């Protein structure tokens, strides 16, 4: 509508327009005359009355037209459009007159009145007010725009530009006065927030396009306003306002600095780089500014949650820096780069002083830069309560922005210390990782003295006090890496600053300070630094002071416990001097942390004990050792599971001098604690995992300390062979499950690692013993192959252990968990291809090496890669049973892809004619059937194995694997017995269905066992579960269709009709009567109840009198058990 009206309102080229002084009508005006008969006298009335009269006349006309347009729903009449155009078209004539008045110089006010200058200016202002209310484009009343293309000669100045040239200064400074009042009285509400954003954005635009000389006087006031607004709560909550404040601060600084020509950057007259550098240095140093050494100090490690605002802070620094001299730029090199390893900072807001009247321009620049840094920090600290911690965005952009800012300044100034080397180090990809930025990039740059201390101060003052726990820990790791560049600084100033902070009321501060103090002390010790007596006393008193202040309370106590444990570990390695009272206090602290349910605190305490006990307690005598060992052994029976977990780990790190005192009770208790059979009521899998890890650590500690050339420790090695190995084999069969899933897999994983390490312990002892024995009686030495071929009577690691070891690990290599398969196969790889010596007595090593090559290219976690190789172990009798017991878990499992891959590999193995078994005359199918029967007998009533085994037999039967094979009668007969015993009394729906399918398959075969299988199948027609009765009826019907010998031909049709017409999902009594009829047709004896008649009658009466029948209860329990 506006475009149409604008086109209609466009003036004709030669159209006549009324003069501004000709009124279109008269109307009474307030203050003009109260008498309606009064004569209007423009010549004798006062100027303000005349101007108001004519303005109100025009306003009433325009207002009436606008009201009609609004009432008509936005549709304007052509006549109204023409009237508005005629009013607005007078604007161009008034502007021309105003421009003429503005260029004339009037010496006196009387001169202004006589020439009409003042009236003309007021009229133009009134027309501007009207123009604001008219919804037309300014181009419709500006003829210069329409004639620009056709006019030759000088460029025509647009109408708006001509008006602004006249009033810009007046308007701008009055706007700045109004903006000053608004910004000082900004309110903490939505109106105040949006008004502040608009004002600051307008000021930033004015300083961007305004005249430098005209705006120079406004720098002081606007700088003050900008500083005040930056500190308000409105700025803290509005990233958009902070963005515009940063822009305004940048433009104030650029106006304060004189313009510089960058032509020096392109001077290529000299061919020698050195000559160009000398010329450049002389030109840059010719400018003198105040030293802004603090320019980028607070940018060190700074981060920001809004990447756009962060860029708006770095980019102004680049622009301002480009106007500074080379000396000033080089003095800020260390500070600006430090942001390359940035993170969010907890820097307190800088107190910015207001701009004074006599302040130097460069002082303004320094204050502006501080404001930019304050905006960057405040933005970084901004926390959106509506979005929570997720409002903190990615930090990689800020690190890269800081690197880009440093690179920009290096390119513009050219004299930054080590600038090119640092730019090459801090490339785009090196800063992608936060740990790499802190631990590698920052350390590489800190080797230069100009950057070392800003880095260290930022870590000490801000990063170790950061609100993010992981960042405090990372800062504590980064700080000691700087110690190598100035040990005196870190051994004096840094530690003196950290020690008092460990007792700070702020959790973040004391946690970071405790970690940093320990790490710095440890690094100083490693570099050979000598601690003073006062510093050792201060370090040794940190933990007692923390305990005295009771800083372990609340959730923060868990964080402090972990930090204290790490601190004790560091000072123990460093050998800080402790008195007896402090030693006892630290030991009690670590023992208390051992009992904590948090696993991280337990691990930290165990690591601290590993260094604390050898440093401070081993030299105290056997009494201390006996007490400590006895205490940890007793904790293995503690009802608190956390205490058992910690005690098992603590026993594993005890030194040899303590373990040798009571090694047998320690190992015996750990052996009983690592197997679930010894503690069936203990559901804690973590305690068993820690017991396995502690047990193998004890074995390694004892074995490593014995003199390998003597017979010392034979009893320990014998105990490892007879008890430890067997306990680990039992732990390898831990399949405990709770609401977290297969938690037994954690124990099995630890057991595989422990078995591998035990194997190496025994083999090393065997090789040493067999190498020494011949040398004592003969002068010749045996080769390794001769040693391996010697009698196993003298061996600790014999063929039985080797076979059980490979079989147990191979079983884990074919089960359903991808991670466990990969770990098991890699364990077998290390055993087969051990670098130090050959592990002896491994049966069929050549086949194992063919199946598991010494290669890292194979992805063993992928089922299609591992199963086709590992099923080949089924041809070896010593491994086949164990492998099959693990393989059926996959072939009969629930995961479809795993089931498909394992079943396909098993069928492929059976169909592969190139594979020959070691048992001559025995087919692979026969051996497989024997192994399946072994699995059914070995894991009887263990549904975890039996159910997938039955499903595997069902799948193989459907593929005709056992059809017309040797020994089928024996296999089927034993299978029917096993299936019958497993299905009896079972409530597992999956297990029952798989068993019915197997019985149906055997019944359909023309074999001697078909009648036996069919008889068992018929018993399930009277099962208490309706769906099982229905499934059994379907199987019986299919069997009768395939095998005509089970029921006489005269009863066959009647039996099939009875099966088809009976509702097997109905009442159980009716189903059992039908089952009896089918039994009579088949010639089987009708089964009778073994219960007394009175008990049966009583049970029936109770069932009928109950609200819900047994049938419904049983079916409900079946549904619940099956997971439907």
C-alpha angles and dihedrals in degrees: 000000000000092000092050093048091046091053091050091049095051109120121243115244095249100026116139119232128198118253118255091243095057110092120214093213144337130257135171112268127201108254094011098092134328093205113083090207092056116121117240108236113184092176098056101030120095118270095244092053092049093048093048091048095054094040093052091048090055092042093052090052094048093043091051091051092048092049091053091049092051093046090051091057095258097312115130126205117233091240092055091048090052092050093050090048091051091051095047094044089067088067094078093054091048092050091051090053092045091051090052091050091048094054092050118086115226115197097197140024088244088059089054092051095046094050095044094239095137094047091050093051091049092049091052090051091051091050090051089055091052091046091059091059096051116089097219134112113258088233090072091067099033109085091183090071093052094047099042094099095048100043117093124206126024119025114261113238114229118245096244092050090053091052093048092049088060101043105021096104093044093048097042096052093043088050090050091052090052091045090051091055093046095048093049091051098041113152128217097243139090094271093051092046096053093041090053092050092051094046095049092045090051092049091049090053092048092052090047099055101019127106112273095221094044093051097042093090090053094059096089098052096042092047090055091049092048091052093049095048092048089063097049127103089241090063092046091058100039118068090182091058091049089050093056091043089056091050092049092049091050093051093046088055093048091051090050092053121071116247116261128202114231093207091117089071091067101043107127102161093115120063095201116084092211093056091049090050092051092050092046092049092052092050096047094046091053089081118078122204135160112274110264093190091150090056099119103005095118093049089080110123089344117160134183134204093217111059094195093057090045091055089048088058097047097043095057088051089056092050094047092045091054088064095051127088124261094252092054093047093051091051089061097045097102094049099049095047094051090078087073089086095038135151134166111302134216092208114156114241112270117243104238118201118222120252113266125214094246096041116132119247092244090053087057089052091052092050090048091053090049088053091052090051091047090053089050092050095044090050090049091052094046111120119192106218091195093059098033120205090339088076087076103093134198114310098202092084092058093050090050092046090054091049091049091050091052091047090050092053092046089053094047101041101029096197104082112135110261088347098154093046092050093047089053091049096047099053126156097268098040091064095050092091119060095208090049091050092052102036102035115013097042092044091051092053094042090067086083112081093223090065104031101082098043087052093048094046092050092052093045098044104034118007100053087051095048119132092235112085096207091052092051090052091048091050090050089055093047097048097065090051088068093052093086091067097057117006094174092057094050095038090052118021098025098048092042089056095044100048097065091044091062088076096046118137088230111087095211092052097049093043094051093042092051092051094044094047092054095046094047092048091050093049092048090053092050090052092052098255116161115224119219120237092250092051092050090050091050093049094047092052097054098087096044089049091052091051092047090053089051094232093157093080124112128002091315088062091071090055092048093048091058092046092048091051090053091047091053089050091053097048090045091056090044091051097231110186114256132181122228094260093054091046091055091046093051092048091053089049092053093045089052091050089051089063094051115115092224107098093207091056090047093051091047090051092048091050090050092049090051089065101026098058098051092044101046111011110037092074092051095083141255095294092067090046094051092048093050094046093046091049094052093045090052090051090062087074095044114127088226106090091204090058091051092050093050095044093053091053093044092055089054094060099045114121123250094255090061097040096050089062094065106004097143097054089045095052093040092052093047091049091055092045097053097060126071093213092069092052109031092163092054110092095177109116094177091062090054091048092052090046091055091049093046092048095054091044090054090050092051093047093052094043094048093053098050120097103252092203094061137056093251114129097025090133091054093051091047090052090051090053098044103037113010096051092048092048090052091050088054090049087053087064095055109128100162115159131195136159089295092060130242098003089163088074088072090058093045091051092051090045093055091052091047093049091052092051092045089052091055091047093054095042093051090051091048094051093049093046095047092045093054098043098064091043091058093056102027135030094228123087126222122237120236092255090053090049091051091049094051124106117294091222090089094042129104091192104052135173093268093058091044092053094046091046096054093040093051095048092043089056090057089048093065101042127107104264111089094207093052092050092052094047092048095050093047089050090054089048092056091047094049096043103034111165101215101049143342116272103229135218097029106152116234094002092168092058091046092051089049092051095041109034122192093257136119095204097085118090100219094182090067108091095213089057102043105037099056088055101040097047087070087076088073089080090065112078095208092058104027099084095050093043092048092049088058096038095057089060087065100037092048097036132112100248106096100204092048091045092051095048095047095044091048090051092049094049090045090054091052092048095047107105094190092069113089124192123228091234105082115224093017120111124220090246092055093049090047091052091051091050091049091054089049090053091050091051096041096050098034113168090004101125092190089071105018097057096053089041091057090047089051091051089048091052093047091047091053088055091052092242095146097036115128094348129146116274093016094137093055092043093048093047094052091041092054090051093049094045092048093052092046096048094046108107093353121147096188106115094198092049092048094050093048091049092049091052091052092048090048092051093050092045091055092057121092092238138122092253096053093090091051092049092045091051091054091046091055091056090067091062086081097044117140093238113078095211091051090052089050092048091048092050090052091051092048092050092051091047092053090052092053102036118043095179098074097073126028113261094243090059098038097089093044092050093050091048091050091051092049099045100042118096099227092182091061128081118341094225092057091047092052092051090053089048090055090053092052090048090054091050090051091047095244123142112258108245116240127208115259091208121095116262094242091054091049091048092047091050092050092049092049091050093052093047094050121097092236121030126239088248092062092043092051093047091047091052090048091053092048092048093047092052098239 
